[in-house]
Each structure stands twice: as C-alpha cells, then as structure tokens.
Tab-separated table of N, CA, C and O in Angstrom:
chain	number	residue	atom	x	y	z
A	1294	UNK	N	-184.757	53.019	-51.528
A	1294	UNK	CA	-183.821	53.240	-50.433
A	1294	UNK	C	-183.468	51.897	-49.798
A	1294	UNK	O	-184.311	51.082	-49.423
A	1295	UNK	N	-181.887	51.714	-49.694
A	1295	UNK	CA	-181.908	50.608	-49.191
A	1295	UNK	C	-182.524	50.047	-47.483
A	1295	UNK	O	-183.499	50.675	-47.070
A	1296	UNK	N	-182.167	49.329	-46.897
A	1296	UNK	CA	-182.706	48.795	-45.829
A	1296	UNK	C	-181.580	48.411	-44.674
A	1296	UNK	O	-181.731	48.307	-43.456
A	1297	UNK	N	-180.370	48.234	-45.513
A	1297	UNK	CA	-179.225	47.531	-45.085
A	1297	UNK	C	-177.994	48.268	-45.719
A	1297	UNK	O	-178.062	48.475	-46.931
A	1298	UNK	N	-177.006	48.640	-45.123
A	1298	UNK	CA	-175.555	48.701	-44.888
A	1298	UNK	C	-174.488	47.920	-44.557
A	1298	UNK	O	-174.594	46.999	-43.748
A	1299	UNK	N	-173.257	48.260	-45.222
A	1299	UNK	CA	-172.241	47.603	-45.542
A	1299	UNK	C	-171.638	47.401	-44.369
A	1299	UNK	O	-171.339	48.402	-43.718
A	1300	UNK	N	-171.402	46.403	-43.968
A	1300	UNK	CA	-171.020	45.556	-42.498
A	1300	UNK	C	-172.193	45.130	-41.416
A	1300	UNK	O	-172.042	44.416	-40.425
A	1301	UNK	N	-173.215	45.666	-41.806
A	1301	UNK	CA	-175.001	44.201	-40.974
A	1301	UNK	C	-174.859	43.270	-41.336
A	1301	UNK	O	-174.259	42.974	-42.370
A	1302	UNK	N	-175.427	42.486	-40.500
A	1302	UNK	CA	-175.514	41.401	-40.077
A	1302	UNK	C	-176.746	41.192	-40.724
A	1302	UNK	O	-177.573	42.077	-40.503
A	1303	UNK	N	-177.215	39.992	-41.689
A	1303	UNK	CA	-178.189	39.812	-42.061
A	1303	UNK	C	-178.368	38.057	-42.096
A	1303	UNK	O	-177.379	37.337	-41.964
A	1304	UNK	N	-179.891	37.439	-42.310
A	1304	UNK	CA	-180.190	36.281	-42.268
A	1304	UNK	C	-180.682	36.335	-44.109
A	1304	UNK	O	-181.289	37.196	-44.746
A	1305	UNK	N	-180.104	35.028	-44.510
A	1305	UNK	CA	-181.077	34.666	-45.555
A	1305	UNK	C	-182.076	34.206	-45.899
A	1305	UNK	O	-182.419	33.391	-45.042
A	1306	UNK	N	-182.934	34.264	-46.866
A	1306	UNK	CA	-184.049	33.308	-47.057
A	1306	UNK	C	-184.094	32.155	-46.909
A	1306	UNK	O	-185.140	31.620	-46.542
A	1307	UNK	N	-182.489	31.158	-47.257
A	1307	UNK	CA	-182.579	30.165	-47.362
A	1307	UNK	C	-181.837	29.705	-46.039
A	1307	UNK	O	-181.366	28.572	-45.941
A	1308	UNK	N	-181.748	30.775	-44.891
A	1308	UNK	CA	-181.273	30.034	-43.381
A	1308	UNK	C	-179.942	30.491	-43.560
A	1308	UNK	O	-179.273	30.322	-42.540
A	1309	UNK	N	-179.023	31.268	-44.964
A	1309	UNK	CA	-177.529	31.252	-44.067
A	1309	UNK	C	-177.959	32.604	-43.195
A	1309	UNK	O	-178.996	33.263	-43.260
A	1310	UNK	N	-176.750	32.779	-42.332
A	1310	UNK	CA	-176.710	34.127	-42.039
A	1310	UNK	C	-175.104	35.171	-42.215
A	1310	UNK	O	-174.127	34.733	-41.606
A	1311	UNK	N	-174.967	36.193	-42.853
A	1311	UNK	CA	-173.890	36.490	-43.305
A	1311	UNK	C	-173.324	38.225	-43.037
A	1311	UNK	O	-173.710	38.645	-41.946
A	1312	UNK	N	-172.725	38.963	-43.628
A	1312	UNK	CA	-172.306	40.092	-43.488
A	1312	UNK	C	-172.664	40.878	-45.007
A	1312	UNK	O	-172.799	40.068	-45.923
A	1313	UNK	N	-172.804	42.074	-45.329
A	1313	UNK	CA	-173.534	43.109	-46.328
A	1313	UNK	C	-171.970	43.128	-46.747
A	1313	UNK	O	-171.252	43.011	-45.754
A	1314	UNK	N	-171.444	43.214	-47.651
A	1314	UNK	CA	-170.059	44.068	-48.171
A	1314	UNK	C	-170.324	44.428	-49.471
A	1314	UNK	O	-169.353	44.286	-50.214
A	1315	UNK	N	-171.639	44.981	-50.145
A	1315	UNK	CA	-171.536	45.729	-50.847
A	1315	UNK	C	-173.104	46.008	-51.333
A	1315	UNK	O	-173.914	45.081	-51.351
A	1316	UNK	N	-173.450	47.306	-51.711
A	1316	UNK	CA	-174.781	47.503	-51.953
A	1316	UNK	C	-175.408	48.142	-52.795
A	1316	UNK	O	-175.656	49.326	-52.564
A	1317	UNK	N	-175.892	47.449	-54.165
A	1317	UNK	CA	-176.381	48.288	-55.084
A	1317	UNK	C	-177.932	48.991	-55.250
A	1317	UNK	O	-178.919	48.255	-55.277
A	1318	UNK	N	-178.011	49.888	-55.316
A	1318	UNK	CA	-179.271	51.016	-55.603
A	1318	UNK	C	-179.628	50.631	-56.992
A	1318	UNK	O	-179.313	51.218	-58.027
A	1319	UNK	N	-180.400	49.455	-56.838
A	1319	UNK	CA	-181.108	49.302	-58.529
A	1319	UNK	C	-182.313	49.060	-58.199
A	1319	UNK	O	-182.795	48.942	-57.073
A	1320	UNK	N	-183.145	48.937	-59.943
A	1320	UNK	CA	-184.579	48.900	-59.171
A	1320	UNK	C	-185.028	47.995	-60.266
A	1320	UNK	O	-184.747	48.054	-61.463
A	1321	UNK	N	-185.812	47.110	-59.597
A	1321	UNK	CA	-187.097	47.466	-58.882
A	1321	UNK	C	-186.612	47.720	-56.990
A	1321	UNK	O	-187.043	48.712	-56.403
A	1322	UNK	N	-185.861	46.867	-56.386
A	1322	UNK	CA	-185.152	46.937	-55.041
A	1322	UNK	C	-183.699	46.919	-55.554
A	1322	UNK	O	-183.199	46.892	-56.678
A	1323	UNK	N	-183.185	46.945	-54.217
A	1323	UNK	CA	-181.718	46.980	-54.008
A	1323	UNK	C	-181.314	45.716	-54.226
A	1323	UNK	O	-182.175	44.838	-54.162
A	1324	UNK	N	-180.262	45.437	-54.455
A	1324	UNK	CA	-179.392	44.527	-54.267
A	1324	UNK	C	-178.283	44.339	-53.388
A	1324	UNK	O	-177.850	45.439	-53.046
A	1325	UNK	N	-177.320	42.897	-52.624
A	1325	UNK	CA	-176.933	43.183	-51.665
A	1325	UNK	C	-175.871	42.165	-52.530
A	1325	UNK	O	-176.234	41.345	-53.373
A	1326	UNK	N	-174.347	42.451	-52.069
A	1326	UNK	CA	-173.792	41.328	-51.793
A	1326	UNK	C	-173.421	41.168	-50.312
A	1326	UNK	O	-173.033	42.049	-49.545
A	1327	UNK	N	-173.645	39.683	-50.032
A	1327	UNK	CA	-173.359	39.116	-48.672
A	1327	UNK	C	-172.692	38.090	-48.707
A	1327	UNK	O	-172.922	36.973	-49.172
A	1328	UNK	N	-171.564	38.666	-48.017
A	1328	UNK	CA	-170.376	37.512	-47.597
A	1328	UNK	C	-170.880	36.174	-46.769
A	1328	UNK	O	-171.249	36.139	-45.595
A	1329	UNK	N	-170.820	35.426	-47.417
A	1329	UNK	CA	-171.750	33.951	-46.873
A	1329	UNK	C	-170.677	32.974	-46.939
A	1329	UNK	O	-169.791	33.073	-47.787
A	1330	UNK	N	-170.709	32.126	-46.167
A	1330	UNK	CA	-169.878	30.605	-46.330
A	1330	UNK	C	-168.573	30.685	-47.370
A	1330	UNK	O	-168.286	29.928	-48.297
A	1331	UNK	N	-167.856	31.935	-46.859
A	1331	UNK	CA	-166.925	32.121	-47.561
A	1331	UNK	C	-166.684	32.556	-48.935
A	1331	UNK	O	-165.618	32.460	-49.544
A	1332	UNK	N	-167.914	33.103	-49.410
A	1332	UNK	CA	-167.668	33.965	-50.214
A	1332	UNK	C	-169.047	34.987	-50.823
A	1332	UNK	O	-170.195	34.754	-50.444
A	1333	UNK	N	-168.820	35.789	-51.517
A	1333	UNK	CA	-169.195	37.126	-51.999
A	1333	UNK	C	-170.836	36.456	-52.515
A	1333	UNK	O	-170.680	35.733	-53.499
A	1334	UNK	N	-172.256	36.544	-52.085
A	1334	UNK	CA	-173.113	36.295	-52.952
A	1334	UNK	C	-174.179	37.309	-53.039
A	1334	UNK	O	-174.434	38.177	-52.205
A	1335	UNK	N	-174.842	37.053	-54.302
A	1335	UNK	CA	-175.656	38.098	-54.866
A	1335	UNK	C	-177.249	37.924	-53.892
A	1335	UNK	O	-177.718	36.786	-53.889
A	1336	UNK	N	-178.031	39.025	-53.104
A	1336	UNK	CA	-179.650	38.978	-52.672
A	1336	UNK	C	-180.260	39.942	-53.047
A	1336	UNK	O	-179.561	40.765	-53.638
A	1337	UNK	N	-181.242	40.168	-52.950
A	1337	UNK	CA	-182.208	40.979	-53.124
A	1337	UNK	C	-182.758	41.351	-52.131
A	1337	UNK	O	-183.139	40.420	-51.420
A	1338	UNK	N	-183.073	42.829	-51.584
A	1338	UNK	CA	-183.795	43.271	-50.602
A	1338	UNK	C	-184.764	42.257	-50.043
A	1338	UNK	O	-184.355	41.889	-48.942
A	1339	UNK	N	-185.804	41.713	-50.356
A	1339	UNK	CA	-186.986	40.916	-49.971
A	1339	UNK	C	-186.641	39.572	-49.605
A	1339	UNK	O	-187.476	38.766	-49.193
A	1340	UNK	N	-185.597	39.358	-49.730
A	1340	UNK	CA	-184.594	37.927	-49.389
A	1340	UNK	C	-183.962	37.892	-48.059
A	1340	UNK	O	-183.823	36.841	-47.434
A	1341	UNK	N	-183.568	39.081	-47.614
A	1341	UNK	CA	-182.937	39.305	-46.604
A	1341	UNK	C	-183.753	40.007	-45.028
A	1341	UNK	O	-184.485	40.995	-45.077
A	1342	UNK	N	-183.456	39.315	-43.830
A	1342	UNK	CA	-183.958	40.371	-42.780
A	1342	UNK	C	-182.280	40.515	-41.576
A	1342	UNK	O	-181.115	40.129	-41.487
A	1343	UNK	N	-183.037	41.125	-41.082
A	1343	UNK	CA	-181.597	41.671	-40.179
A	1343	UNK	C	-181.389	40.316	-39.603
A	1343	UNK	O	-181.879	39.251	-39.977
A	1344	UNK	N	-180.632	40.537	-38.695
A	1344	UNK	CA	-179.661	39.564	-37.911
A	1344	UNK	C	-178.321	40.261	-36.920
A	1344	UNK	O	-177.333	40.979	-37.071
A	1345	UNK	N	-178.965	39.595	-35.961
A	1345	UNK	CA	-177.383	39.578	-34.877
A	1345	UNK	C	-176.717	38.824	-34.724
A	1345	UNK	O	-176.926	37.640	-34.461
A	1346	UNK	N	-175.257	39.685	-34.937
A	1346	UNK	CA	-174.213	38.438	-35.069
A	1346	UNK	C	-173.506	38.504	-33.826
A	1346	UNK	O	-173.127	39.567	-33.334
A	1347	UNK	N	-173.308	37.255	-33.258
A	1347	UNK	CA	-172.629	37.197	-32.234
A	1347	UNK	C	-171.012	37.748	-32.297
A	1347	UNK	O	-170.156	37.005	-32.777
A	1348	UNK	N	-170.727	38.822	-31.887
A	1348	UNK	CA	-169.052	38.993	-31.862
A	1348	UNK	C	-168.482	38.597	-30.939
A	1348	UNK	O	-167.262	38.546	-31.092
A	1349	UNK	N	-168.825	38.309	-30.089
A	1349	UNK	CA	-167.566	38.075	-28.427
A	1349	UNK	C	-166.568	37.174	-29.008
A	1349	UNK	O	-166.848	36.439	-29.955
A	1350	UNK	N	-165.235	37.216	-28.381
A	1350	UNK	CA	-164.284	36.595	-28.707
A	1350	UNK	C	-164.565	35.329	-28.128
A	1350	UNK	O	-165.094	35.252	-27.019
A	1351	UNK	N	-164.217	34.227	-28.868
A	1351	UNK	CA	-164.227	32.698	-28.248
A	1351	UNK	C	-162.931	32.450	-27.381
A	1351	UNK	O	-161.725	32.537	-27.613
A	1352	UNK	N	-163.502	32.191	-26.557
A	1352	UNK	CA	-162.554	31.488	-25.573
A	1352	UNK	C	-161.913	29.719	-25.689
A	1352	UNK	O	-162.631	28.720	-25.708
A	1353	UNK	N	-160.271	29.741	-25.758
A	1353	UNK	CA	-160.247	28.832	-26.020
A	1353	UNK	C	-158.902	28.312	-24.859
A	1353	UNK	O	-158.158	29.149	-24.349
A	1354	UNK	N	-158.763	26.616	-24.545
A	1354	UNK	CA	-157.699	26.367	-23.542
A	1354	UNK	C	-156.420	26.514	-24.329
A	1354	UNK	O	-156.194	26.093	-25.464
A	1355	UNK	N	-155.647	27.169	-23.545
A	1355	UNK	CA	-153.978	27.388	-23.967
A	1355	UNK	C	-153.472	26.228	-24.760
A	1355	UNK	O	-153.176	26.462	-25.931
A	1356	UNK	N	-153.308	24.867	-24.248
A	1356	UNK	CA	-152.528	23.597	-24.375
A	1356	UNK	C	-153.380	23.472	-26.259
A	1356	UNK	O	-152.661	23.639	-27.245
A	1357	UNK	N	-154.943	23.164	-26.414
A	1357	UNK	CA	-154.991	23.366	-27.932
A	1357	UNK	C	-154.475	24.341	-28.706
A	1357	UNK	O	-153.582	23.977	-29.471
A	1358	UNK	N	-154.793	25.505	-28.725
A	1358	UNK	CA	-154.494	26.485	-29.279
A	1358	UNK	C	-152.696	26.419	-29.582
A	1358	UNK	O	-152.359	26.594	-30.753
A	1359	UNK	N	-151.719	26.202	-28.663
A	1359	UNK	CA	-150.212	25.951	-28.778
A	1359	UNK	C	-150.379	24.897	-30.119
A	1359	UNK	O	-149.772	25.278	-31.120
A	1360	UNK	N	-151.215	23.484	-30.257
A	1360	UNK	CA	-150.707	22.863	-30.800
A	1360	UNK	C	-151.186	23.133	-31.825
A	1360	UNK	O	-150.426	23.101	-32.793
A	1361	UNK	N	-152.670	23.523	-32.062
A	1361	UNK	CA	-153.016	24.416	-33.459
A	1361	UNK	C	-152.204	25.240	-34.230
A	1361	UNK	O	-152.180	25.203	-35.461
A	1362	UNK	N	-151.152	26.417	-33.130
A	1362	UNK	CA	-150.419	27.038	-34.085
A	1362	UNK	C	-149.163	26.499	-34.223
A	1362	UNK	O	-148.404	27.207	-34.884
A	1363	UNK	N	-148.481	24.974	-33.611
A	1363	UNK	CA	-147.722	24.602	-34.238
A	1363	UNK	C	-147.793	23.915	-34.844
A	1363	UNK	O	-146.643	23.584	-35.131
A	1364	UNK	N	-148.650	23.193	-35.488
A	1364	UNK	CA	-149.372	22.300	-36.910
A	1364	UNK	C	-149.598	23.235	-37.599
A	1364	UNK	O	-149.136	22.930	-38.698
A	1365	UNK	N	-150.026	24.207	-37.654
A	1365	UNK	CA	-150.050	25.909	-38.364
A	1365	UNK	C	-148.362	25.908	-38.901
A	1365	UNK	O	-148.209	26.438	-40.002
A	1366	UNK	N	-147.412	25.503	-38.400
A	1366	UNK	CA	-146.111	26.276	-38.053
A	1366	UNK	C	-145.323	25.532	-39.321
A	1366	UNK	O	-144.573	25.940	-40.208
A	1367	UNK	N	-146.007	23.926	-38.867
A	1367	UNK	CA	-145.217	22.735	-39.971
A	1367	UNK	C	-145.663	22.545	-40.996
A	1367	UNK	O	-144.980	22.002	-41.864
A	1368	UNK	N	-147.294	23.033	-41.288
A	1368	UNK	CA	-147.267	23.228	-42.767
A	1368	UNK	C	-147.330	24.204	-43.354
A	1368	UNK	O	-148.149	24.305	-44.268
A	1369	UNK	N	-146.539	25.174	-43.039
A	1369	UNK	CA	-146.039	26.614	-43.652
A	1369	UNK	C	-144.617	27.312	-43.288
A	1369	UNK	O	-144.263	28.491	-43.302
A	1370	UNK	N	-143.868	25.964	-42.920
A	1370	UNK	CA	-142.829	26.638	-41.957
A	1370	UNK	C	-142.102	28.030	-42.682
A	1370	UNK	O	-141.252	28.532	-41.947
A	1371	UNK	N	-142.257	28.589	-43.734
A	1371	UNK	CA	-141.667	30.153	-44.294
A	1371	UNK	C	-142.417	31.307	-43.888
A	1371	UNK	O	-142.154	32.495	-44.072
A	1372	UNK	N	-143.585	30.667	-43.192
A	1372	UNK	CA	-144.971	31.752	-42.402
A	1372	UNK	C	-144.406	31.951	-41.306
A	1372	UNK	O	-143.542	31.240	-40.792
A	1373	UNK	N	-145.185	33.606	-40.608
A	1373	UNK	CA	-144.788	33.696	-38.985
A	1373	UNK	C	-145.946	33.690	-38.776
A	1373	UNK	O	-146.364	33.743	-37.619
C-alpha cells in the first residue's frame, strides 16, 4: 500500500524536495514519480518522507514585476 499520493509534498533522500505526479503499486514497494527541479523523477517508497510545501503566494513590488513582464514582452513579442 502506498504511503503517498498524487499531488504531496515530499522530501528526498538526497535533500530535494518535490511534488508525487504519479504512483506505481509494484513490489517489493511502490514507486513514485516526483516532479523535482523541473522534471519527472523515478523514487522508491523508502527514499521518500513527507514534506510541507510552502504555498502562500509571494509577494512582490509593482515597479519589478512591470519590468519583468515587459522583458517577458520583448523576447516573445507574438506572446500575450
């Protein structure tokens, strides 16, 4: 039986900490993939413990954020 579900928050063995997006029922344990540092990787039940992930929205000052999305704007200008 697994331990973990698809969207927890989990820590790795090796310190990342990431999200569950997919979970296989094999044995000897389960297997997990966890979305880590940008992409899809393979754990094993005994590799993994829970974790809380911080969600609150970041707060950020107006004046960066404007110029972020217009440097956003000039190198994609066919994007909205």
């Amino acid at each position: 039986m697994p331990k973990f579900r698809v969207g927890e928050g989990v820590s790795t063995s090796s310190g990342g900490v990431g999200v569950i997006v997919d979970v296989t029922h094999s044995l000897p344990e389960p297997s997990y993939r966890v979305f880590l540092n940008g992409r899809s990787v393979p754990f094993y039940d005994g590799q993994l413990t829970a974790a809380e992930l911080d969600t609150s929205p970041a707060l950020v000052d107006a004046d960066p954020f404007r110029c972020k999305l217009a440097a956003l704007s000039l190198m994609s200008p066919s994007g909205d």
